[in-house]
Coordinates of N, CA and C and ligand atoms in Angstrom, one line a residue:
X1 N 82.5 151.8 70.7 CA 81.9 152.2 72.0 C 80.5 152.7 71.7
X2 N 79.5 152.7 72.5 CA 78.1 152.5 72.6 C 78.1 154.1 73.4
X3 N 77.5 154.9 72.4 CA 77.3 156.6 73.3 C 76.0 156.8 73.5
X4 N 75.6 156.7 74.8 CA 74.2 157.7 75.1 C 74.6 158.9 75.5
X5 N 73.7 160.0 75.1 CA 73.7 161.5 75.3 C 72.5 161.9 76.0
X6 N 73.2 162.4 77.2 CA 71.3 162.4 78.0 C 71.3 164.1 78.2
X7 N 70.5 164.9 78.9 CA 70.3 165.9 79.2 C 71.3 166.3 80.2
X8 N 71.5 165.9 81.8 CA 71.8 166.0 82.5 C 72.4 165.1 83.3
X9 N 73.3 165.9 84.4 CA 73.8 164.9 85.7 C 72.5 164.0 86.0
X10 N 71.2 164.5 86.3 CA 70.2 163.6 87.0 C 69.9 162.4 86.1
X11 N 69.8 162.5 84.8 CA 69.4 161.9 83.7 C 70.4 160.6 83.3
X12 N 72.1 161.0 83.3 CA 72.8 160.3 83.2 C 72.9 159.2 84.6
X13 N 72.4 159.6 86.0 CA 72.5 159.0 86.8 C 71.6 157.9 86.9
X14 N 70.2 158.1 86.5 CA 69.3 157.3 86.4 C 69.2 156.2 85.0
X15 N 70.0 157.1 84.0 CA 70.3 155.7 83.0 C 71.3 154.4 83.2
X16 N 72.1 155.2 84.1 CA 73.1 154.4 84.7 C 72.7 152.9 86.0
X17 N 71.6 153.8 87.0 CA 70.9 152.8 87.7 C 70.1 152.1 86.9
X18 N 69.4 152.4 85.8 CA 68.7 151.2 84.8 C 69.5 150.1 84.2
X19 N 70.5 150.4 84.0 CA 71.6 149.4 83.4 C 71.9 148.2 85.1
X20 N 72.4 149.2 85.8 CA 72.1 148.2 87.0 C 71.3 147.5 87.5
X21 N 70.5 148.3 87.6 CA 69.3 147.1 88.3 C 68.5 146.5 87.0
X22 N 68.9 146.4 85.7 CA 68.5 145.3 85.1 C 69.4 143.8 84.9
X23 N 70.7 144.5 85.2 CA 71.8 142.9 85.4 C 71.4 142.6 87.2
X24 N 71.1 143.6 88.2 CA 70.4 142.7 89.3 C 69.4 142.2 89.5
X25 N 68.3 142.5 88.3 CA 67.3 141.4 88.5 C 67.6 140.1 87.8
X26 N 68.5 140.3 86.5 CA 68.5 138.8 85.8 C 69.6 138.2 86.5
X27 N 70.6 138.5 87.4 CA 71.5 137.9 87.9 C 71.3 138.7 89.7
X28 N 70.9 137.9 90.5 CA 70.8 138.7 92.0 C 72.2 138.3 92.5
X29 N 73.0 137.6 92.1 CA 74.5 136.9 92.4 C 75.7 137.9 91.7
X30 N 75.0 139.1 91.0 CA 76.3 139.3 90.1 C 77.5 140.0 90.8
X31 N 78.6 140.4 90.2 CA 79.6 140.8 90.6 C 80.2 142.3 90.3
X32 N 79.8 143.2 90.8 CA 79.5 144.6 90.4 C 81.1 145.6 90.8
X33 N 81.6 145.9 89.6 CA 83.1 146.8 90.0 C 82.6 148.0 90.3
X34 N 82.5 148.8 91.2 CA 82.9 150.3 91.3 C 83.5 151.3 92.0
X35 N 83.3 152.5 91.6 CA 83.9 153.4 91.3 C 83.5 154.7 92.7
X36 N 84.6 155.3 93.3 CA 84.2 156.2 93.9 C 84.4 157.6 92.9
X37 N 83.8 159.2 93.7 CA 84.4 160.3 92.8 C 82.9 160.9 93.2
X38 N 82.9 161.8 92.6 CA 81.4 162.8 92.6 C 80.5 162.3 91.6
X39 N 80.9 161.7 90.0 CA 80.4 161.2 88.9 C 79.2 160.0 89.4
X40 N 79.7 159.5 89.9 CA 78.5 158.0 90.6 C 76.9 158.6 91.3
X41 N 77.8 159.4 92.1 CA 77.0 159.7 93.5 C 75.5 159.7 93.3
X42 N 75.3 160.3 92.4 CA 73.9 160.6 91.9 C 73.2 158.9 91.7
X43 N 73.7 158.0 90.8 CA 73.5 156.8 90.2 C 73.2 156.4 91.6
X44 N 74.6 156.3 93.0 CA 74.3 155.6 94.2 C 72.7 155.9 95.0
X45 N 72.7 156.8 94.7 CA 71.5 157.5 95.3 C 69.8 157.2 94.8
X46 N 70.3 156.9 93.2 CA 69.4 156.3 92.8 C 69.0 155.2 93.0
X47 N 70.2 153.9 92.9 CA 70.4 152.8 93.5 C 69.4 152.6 94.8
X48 N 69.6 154.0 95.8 CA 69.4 153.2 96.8 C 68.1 153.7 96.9
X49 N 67.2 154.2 96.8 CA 66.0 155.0 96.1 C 65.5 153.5 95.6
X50 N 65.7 152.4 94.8 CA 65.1 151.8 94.4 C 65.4 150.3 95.0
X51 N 66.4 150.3 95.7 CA 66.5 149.1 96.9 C 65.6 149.4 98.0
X52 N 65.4 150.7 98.2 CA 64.0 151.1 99.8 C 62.9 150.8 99.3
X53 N 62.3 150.8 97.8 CA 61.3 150.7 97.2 C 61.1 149.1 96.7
X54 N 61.9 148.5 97.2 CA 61.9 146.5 96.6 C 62.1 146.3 95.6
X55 N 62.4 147.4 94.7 CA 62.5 147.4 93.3 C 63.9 146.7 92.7
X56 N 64.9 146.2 93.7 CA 66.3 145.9 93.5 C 66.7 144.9 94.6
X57 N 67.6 144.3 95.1 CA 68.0 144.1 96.1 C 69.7 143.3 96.1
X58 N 70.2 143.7 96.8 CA 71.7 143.6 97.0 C 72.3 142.1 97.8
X59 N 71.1 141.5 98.3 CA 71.7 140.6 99.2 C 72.6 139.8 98.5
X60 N 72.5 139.6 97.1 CA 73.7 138.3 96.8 C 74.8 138.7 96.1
X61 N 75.0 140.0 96.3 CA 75.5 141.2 94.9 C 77.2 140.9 95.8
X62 N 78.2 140.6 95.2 CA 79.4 141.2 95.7 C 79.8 142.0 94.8
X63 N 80.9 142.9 95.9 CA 81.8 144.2 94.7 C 82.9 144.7 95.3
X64 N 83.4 145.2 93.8 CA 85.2 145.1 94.1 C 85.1 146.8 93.5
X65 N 86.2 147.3 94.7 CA 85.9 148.8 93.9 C 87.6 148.9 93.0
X66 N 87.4 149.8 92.0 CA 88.6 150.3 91.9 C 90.0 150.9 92.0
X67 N 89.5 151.2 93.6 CA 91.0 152.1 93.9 C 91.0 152.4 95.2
X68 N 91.6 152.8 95.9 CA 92.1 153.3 97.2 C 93.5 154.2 97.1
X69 N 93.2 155.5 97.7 CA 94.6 155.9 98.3 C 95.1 155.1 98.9
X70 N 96.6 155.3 99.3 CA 98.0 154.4 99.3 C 99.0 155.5 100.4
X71 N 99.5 156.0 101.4 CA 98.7 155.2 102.4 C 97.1 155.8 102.9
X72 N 96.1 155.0 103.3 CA 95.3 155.9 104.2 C 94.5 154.4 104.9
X73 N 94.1 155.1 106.3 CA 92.9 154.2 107.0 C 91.5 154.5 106.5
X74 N 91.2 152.9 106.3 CA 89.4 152.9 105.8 C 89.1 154.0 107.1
X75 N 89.3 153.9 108.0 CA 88.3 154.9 108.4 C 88.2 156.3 108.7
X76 N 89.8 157.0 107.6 CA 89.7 157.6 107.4 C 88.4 158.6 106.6
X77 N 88.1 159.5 106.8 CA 86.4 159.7 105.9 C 87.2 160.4 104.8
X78 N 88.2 160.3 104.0 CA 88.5 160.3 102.7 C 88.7 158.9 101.9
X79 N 88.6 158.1 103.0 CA 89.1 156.8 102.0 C 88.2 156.2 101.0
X80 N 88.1 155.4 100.0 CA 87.1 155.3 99.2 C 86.6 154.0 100.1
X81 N 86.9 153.3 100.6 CA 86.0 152.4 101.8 C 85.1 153.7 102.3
X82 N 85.5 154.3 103.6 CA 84.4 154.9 103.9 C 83.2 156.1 102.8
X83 N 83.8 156.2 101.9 CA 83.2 156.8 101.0 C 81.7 156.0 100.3
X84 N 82.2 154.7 99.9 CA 81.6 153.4 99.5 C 80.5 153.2 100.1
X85 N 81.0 152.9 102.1 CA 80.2 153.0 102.9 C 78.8 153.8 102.9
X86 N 79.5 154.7 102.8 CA 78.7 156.3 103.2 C 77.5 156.0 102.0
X87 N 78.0 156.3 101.1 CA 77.3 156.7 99.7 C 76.4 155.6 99.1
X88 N 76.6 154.4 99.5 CA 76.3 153.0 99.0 C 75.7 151.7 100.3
X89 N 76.8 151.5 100.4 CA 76.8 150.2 100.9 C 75.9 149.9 102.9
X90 N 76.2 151.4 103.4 CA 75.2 151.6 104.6 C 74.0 151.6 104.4
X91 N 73.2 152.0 103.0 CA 72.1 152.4 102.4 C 71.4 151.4 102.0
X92 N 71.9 149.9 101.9 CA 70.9 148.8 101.0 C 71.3 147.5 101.6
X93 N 70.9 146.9 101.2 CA 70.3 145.4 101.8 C 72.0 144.5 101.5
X94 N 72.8 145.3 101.7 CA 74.0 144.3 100.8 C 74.7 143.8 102.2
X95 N 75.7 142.6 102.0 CA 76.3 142.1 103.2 C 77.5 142.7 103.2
X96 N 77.9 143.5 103.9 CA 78.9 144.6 104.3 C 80.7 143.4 103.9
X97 N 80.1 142.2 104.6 CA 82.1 141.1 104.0 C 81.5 140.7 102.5
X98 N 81.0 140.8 101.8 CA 80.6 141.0 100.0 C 81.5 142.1 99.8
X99 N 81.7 143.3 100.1 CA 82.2 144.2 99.6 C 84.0 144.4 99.9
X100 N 84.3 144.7 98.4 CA 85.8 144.4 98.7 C 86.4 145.7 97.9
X101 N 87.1 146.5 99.3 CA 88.0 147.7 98.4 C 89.9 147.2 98.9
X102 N 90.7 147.8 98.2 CA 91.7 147.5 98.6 C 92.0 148.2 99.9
X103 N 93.1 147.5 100.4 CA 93.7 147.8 102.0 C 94.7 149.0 101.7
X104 N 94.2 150.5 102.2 CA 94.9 151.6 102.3 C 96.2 151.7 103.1
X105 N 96.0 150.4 104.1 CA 96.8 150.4 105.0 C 97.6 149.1 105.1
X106 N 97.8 148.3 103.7 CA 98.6 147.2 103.6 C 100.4 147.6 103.8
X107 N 100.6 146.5 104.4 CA 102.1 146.7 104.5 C 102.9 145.8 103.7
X108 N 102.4 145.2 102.6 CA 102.8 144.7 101.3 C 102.4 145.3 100.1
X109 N 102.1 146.7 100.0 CA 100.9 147.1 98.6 C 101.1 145.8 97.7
X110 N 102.3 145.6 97.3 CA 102.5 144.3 95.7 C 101.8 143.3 96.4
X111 N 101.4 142.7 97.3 CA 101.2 141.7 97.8 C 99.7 141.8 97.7
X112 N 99.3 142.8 98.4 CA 98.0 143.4 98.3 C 97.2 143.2 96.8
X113 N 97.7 143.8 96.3 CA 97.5 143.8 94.8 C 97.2 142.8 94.0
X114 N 98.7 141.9 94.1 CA 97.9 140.6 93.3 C 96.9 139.7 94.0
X115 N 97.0 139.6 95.7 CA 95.9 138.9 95.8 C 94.6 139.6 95.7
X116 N 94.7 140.9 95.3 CA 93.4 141.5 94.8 C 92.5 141.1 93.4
X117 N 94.0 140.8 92.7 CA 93.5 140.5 91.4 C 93.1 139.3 91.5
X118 N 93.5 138.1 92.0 CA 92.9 136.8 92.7 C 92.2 136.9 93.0
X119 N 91.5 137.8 94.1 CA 89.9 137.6 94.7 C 89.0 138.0 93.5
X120 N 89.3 138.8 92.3 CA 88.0 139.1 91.2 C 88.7 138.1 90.2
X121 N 89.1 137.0 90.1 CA 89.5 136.2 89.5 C 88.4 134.8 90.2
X122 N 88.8 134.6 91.7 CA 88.2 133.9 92.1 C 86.4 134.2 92.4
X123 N 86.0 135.3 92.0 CA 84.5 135.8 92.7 C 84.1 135.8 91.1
X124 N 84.5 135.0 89.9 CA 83.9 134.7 88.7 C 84.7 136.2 87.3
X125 N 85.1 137.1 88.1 CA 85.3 138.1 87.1 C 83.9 139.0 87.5
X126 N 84.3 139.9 87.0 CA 83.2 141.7 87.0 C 82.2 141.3 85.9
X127 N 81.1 141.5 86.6 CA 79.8 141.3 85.4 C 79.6 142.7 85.1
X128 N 79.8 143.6 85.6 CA 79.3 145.2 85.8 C 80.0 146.0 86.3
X129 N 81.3 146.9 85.7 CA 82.4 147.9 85.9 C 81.8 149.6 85.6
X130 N 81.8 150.1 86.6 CA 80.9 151.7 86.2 C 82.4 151.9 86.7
X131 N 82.4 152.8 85.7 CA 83.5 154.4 85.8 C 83.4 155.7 85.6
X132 N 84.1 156.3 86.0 CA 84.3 157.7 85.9 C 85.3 158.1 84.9
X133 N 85.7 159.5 84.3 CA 87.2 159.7 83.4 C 87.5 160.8 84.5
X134 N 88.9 160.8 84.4 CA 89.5 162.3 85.0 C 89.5 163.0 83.6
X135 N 89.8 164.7 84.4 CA 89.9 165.6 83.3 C 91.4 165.3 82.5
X136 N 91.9 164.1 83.2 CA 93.3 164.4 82.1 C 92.9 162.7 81.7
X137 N 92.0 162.1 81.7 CA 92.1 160.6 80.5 C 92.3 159.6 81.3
X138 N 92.5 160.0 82.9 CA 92.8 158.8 83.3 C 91.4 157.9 84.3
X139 N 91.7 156.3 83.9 CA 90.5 155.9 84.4 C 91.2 154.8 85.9
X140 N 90.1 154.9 86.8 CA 90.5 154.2 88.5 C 92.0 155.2 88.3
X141 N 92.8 154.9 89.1 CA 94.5 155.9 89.0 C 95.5 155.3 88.2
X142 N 95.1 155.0 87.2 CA 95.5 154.5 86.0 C 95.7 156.0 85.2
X143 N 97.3 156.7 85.5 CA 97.3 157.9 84.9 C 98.3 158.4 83.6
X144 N 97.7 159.5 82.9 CA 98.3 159.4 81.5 C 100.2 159.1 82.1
X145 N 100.9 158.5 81.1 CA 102.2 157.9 81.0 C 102.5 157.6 79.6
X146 N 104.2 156.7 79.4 CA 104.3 156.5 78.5 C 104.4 155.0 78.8
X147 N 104.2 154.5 79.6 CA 103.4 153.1 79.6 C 102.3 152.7 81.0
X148 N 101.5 152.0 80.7 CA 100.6 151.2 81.8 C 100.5 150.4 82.2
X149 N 100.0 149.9 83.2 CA 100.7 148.7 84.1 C 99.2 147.8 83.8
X150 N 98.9 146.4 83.4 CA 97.7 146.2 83.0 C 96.9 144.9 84.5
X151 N 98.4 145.5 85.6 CA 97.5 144.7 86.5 C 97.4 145.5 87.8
X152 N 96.7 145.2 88.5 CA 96.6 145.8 89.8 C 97.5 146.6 90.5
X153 N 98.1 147.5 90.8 CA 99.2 147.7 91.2 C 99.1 149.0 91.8
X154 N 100.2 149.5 92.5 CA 100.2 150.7 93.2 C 101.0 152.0 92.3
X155 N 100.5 153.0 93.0 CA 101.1 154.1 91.2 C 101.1 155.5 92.4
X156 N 102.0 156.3 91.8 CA 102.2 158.1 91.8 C 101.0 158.3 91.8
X157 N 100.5 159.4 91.9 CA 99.7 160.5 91.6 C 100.0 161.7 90.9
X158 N 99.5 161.9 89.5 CA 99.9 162.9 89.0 C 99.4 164.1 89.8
X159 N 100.0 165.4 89.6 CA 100.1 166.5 90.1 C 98.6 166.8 89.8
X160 N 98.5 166.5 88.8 CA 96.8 167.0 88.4 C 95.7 166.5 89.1
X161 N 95.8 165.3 89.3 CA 95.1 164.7 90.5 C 95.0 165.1 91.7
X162 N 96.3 165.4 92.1 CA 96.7 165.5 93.7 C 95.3 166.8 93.7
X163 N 96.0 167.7 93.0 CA 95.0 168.8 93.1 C 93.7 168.5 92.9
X164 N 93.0 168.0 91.7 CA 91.5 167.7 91.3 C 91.3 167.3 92.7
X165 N 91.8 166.3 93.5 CA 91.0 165.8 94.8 C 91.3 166.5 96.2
X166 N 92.3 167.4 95.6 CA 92.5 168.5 97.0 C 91.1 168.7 97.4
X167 N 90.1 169.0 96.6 CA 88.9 169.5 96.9 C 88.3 168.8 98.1
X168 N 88.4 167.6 98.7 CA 88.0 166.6 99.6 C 88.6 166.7 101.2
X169 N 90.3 167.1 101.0 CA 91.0 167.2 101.9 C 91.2 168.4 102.1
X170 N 91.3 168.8 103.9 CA 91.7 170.2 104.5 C 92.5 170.8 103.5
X171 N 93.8 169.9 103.0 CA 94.7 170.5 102.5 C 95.3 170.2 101.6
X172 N 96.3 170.2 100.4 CA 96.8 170.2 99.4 C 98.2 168.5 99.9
X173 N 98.5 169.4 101.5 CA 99.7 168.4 101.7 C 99.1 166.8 102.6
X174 N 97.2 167.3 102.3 CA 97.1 166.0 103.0 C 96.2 164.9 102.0
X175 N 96.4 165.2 100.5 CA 96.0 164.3 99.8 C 96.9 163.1 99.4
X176 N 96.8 162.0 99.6 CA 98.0 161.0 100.0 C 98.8 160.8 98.4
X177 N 100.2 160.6 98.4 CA 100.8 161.0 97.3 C 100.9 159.3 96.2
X178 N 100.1 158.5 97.1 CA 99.8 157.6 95.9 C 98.3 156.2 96.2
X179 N 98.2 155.3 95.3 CA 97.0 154.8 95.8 C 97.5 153.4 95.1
X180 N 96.7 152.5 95.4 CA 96.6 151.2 94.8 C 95.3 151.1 93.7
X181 N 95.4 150.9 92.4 CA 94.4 150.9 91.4 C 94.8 149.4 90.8
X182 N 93.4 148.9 90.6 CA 93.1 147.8 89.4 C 94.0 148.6 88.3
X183 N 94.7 147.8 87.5 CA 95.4 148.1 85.8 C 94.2 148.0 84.9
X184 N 94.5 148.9 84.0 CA 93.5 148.4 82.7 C 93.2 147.1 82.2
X185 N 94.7 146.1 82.7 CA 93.7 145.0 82.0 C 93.0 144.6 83.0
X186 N 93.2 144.7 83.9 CA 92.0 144.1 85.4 C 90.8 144.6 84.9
X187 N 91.1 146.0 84.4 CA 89.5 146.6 84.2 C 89.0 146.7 82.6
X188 N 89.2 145.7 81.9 CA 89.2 145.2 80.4 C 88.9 144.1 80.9
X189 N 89.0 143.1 82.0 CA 88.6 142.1 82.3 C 86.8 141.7 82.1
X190 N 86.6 143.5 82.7 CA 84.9 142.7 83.0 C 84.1 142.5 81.9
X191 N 83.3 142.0 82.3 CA 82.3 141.5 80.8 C 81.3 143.0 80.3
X192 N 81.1 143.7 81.3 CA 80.5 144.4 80.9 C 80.5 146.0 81.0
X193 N 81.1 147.4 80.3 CA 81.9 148.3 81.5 C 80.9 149.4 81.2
X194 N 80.4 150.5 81.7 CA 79.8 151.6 81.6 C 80.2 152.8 82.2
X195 N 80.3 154.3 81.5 CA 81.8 155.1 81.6 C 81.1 156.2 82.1
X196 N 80.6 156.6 83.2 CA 79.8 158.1 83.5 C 80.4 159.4 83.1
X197 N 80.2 160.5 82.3 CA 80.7 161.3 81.8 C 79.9 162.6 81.7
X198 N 80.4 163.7 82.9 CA 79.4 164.5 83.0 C 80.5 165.9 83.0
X199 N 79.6 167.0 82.4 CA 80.2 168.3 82.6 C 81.2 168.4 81.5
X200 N 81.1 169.8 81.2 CA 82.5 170.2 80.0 C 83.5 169.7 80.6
X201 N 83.8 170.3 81.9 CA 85.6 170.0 81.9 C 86.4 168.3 81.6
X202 N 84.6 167.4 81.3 CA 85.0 166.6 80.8 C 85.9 166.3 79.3
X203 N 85.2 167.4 78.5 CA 84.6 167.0 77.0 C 86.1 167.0 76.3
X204 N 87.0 167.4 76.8 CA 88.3 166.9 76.1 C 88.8 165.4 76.7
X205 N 88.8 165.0 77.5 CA 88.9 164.3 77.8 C 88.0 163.1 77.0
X206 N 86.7 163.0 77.4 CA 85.9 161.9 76.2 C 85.9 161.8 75.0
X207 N 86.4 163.1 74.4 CA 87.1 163.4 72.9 C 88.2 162.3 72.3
X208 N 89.0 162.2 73.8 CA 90.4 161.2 73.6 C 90.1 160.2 73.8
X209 N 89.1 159.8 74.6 CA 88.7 158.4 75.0 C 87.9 157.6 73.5
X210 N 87.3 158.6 72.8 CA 86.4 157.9 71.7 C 86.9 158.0 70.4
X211 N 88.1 159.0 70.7 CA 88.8 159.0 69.2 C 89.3 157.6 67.9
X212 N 89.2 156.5 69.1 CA 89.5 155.4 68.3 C 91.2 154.9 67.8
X213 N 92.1 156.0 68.7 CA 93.4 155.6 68.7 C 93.8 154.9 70.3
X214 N 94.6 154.3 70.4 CA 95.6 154.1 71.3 C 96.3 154.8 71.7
X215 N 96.1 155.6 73.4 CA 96.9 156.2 73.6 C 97.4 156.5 75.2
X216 N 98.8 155.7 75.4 CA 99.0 156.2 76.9 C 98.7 157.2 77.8
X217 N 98.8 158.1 76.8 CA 98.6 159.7 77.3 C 97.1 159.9 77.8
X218 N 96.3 159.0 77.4 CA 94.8 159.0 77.7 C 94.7 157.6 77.9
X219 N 94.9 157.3 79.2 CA 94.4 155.7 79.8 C 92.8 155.5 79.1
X220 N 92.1 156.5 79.6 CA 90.7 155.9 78.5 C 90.4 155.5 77.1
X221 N 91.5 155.7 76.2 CA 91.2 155.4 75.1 C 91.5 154.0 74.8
X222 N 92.2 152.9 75.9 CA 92.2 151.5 76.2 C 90.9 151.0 75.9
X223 N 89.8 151.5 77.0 CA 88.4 151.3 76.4 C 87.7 150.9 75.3
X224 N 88.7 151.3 74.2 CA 88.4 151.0 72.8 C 88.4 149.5 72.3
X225 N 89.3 148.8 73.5 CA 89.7 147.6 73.0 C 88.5 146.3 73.5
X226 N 87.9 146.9 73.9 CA 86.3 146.0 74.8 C 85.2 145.9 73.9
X227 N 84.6 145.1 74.3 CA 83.8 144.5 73.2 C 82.2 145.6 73.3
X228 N 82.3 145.6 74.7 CA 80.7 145.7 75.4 C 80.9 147.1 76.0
X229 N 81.4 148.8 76.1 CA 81.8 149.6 76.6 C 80.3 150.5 76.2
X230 N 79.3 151.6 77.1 CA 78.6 152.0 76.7 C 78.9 153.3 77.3
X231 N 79.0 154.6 76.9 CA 79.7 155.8 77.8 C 78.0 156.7 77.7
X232 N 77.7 156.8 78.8 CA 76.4 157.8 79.4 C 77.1 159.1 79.4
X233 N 77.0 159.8 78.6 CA 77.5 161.3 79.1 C 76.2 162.6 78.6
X234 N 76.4 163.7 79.6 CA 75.4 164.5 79.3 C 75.9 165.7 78.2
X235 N 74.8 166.3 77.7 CA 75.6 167.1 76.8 C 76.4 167.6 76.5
X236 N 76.5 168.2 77.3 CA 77.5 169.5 77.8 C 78.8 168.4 77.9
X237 N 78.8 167.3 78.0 CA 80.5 166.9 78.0 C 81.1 165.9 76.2
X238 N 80.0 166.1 75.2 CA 80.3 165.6 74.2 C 80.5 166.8 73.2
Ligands
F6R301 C1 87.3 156.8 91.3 C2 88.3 156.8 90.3 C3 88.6 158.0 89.5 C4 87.4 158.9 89.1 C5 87.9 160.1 88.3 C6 86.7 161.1 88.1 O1 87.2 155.5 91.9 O2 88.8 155.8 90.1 O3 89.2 157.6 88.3 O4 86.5 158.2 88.4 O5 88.9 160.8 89.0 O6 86.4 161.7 89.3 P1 85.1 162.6 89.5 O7 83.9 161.6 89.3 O8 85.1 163.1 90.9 O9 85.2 163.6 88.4

C-alpha cells in the first residue's frame, strides 16, 4: 500500500480531490465508487469548490456508492442517497440517473444486490473507489467476522456501528439494524482504490489495515491484496 501522511483533515481532503480530478480530466467518462460518512465530506466540498470554478466537470462521470441502510427510504435525510445528494451530487454538473446507490427500500435485498453487482460490471468496472475505515476495521459494512461475503450483499450491523452512527439519528433505536454493502471483492474489483484516514480514533484501526496480514477481524486488511491502494491519512491517525 502507497501511504501519504498529510497534516490535517483539510490537507487530506484536498489530496484526495487531486487524485480525483486528475482521473476526471484524463477520463471525463470515468466511473467513480463512493463512499458516504464524515471522512469524505471535506474532499466533497472540495470537489465541488473546483466544479463551480470549471476546473472539473461531472457531466459524463457515473457512480456507484458503497452502501445503504437496509431498511430505509432514499428520502429519508439519513439515507446515504439523500446524503450523496446533499453533500455531492445537488452541487455539480453531474446527471442525477448517472448516480447509482442501492435501494433501501428493495423488497428483494438478494435480488437487489446482485443486479447491483451487474450494473458496475456492466458500467465498465470502478476506475476510482474512495473509502473510509471504521474504528473497528471495517470498510463500506463489510464488518469484522470470521468470514466475509466477497459480493454484494446485505449484512447485520455490529453493535459498534449501530452506536458510531447513532450520532446521525434522534435515537439509538432508530439506526436501522442492517444495510446492503458492496463485498470486498466488489470493492477489490476497482482499478483504482484510495482509503481517507483521519483522526486517532482511527490509528488502531490503520495499524490493522497496513500490517500486511490477512485478517477477518479487520475487513481492511483485504486491501493488501490490490495492486494500486494509496491510504491519505493525517497524522494524528498513523
Ligand atoms: C460509508 C461507509 C463506512 C464509513 C466508515 C467510516 O459509506 O461505508 O464504511 O466509511 O464507517 O465512517 P466515518 O467517515 O464517518 O468515520
Amino acid at each position: 500500500m502507497n501511504l501519504i501522511v498529510v497534516k490535517d483533515y483539510e490537507a487530506m481532503s484536498r489530496k484526495a480531490a487531486d487524485i480525483f480530478s486528475a482521473l476526471l480530466t484524463l477520463k471525463r467518462d470515468c466511473v467513480l465508487g463512493l463512499a458516504t460518512g464524515s471522512t469524505p465530506v471535506g474532499m466533497y466540498k472540495e470537489l465541488q469548490r473546483r466544479n463551480r470554478n470549471g476546473e472539473i466537470s461531472f457531466k459524463d462521470v457515473k457512480t456507484v456508492n458503497l452502501d445503504e441502510y437496509y431498511p430505509i427510504s432514499p428520502d429519508n435525510e439519513q439515507s446515504y442517497r439523500h446524503f450523496m445528494n446533499e453533500n455531492l451530487f445537488n452541487h455539480v454538473d453531474i446527471n442525477l440517473s448517472n448516480t447509482h446507490v442501492l435501494n433501501g427500500l428493495a423488497e428483494d435485498p438478494d435480488k437487489e444486490c446482485a443486479e447491483y453487482d451487474a450494473l458496475i460490471d456492466s458500467l465498465g468496472g470502478i476506475d476510482l473507489q474512495v473509502l473510509g475505515i471504521g474504528r473497528n476495521g471495517h470498510i463500506g459494512f463489510n464488518e469484522p467476522d470470521e468470514f466475509l461475503v466477497p459480493v454484494t450483499h446485505k449484512t447485520k450491523l455490529t453493535e459498534s456501528t449501530i452506536e458510531a452512527n447513532s450520532r446521525f439519528f434522534a435515537s439509538l433505536d432508530e439506526v436501522p439494524r442492517y444495510s446492503l454493502t458492496m463485498g470486498m471483492g466488489s470493492i477489490l474489483k476497482a482499478r483504482k482504490i484510495i482509503i481517507l484516514v483521519s483522526g486517532k480514533e482511527k490509528k488502531e484501526a490503520a495499524r490493522r489495515m497496513m500490517e500486511g496480514v490477512l485478517d477477518t477481524r479487520c475487513p481492511a486488511s483485504f486491501l493488501s491484496l490490490h495492486p494500486d491502494v494509496t491510504v491519505i491519512a493525517t497524522e494524528d491517525a498513523v
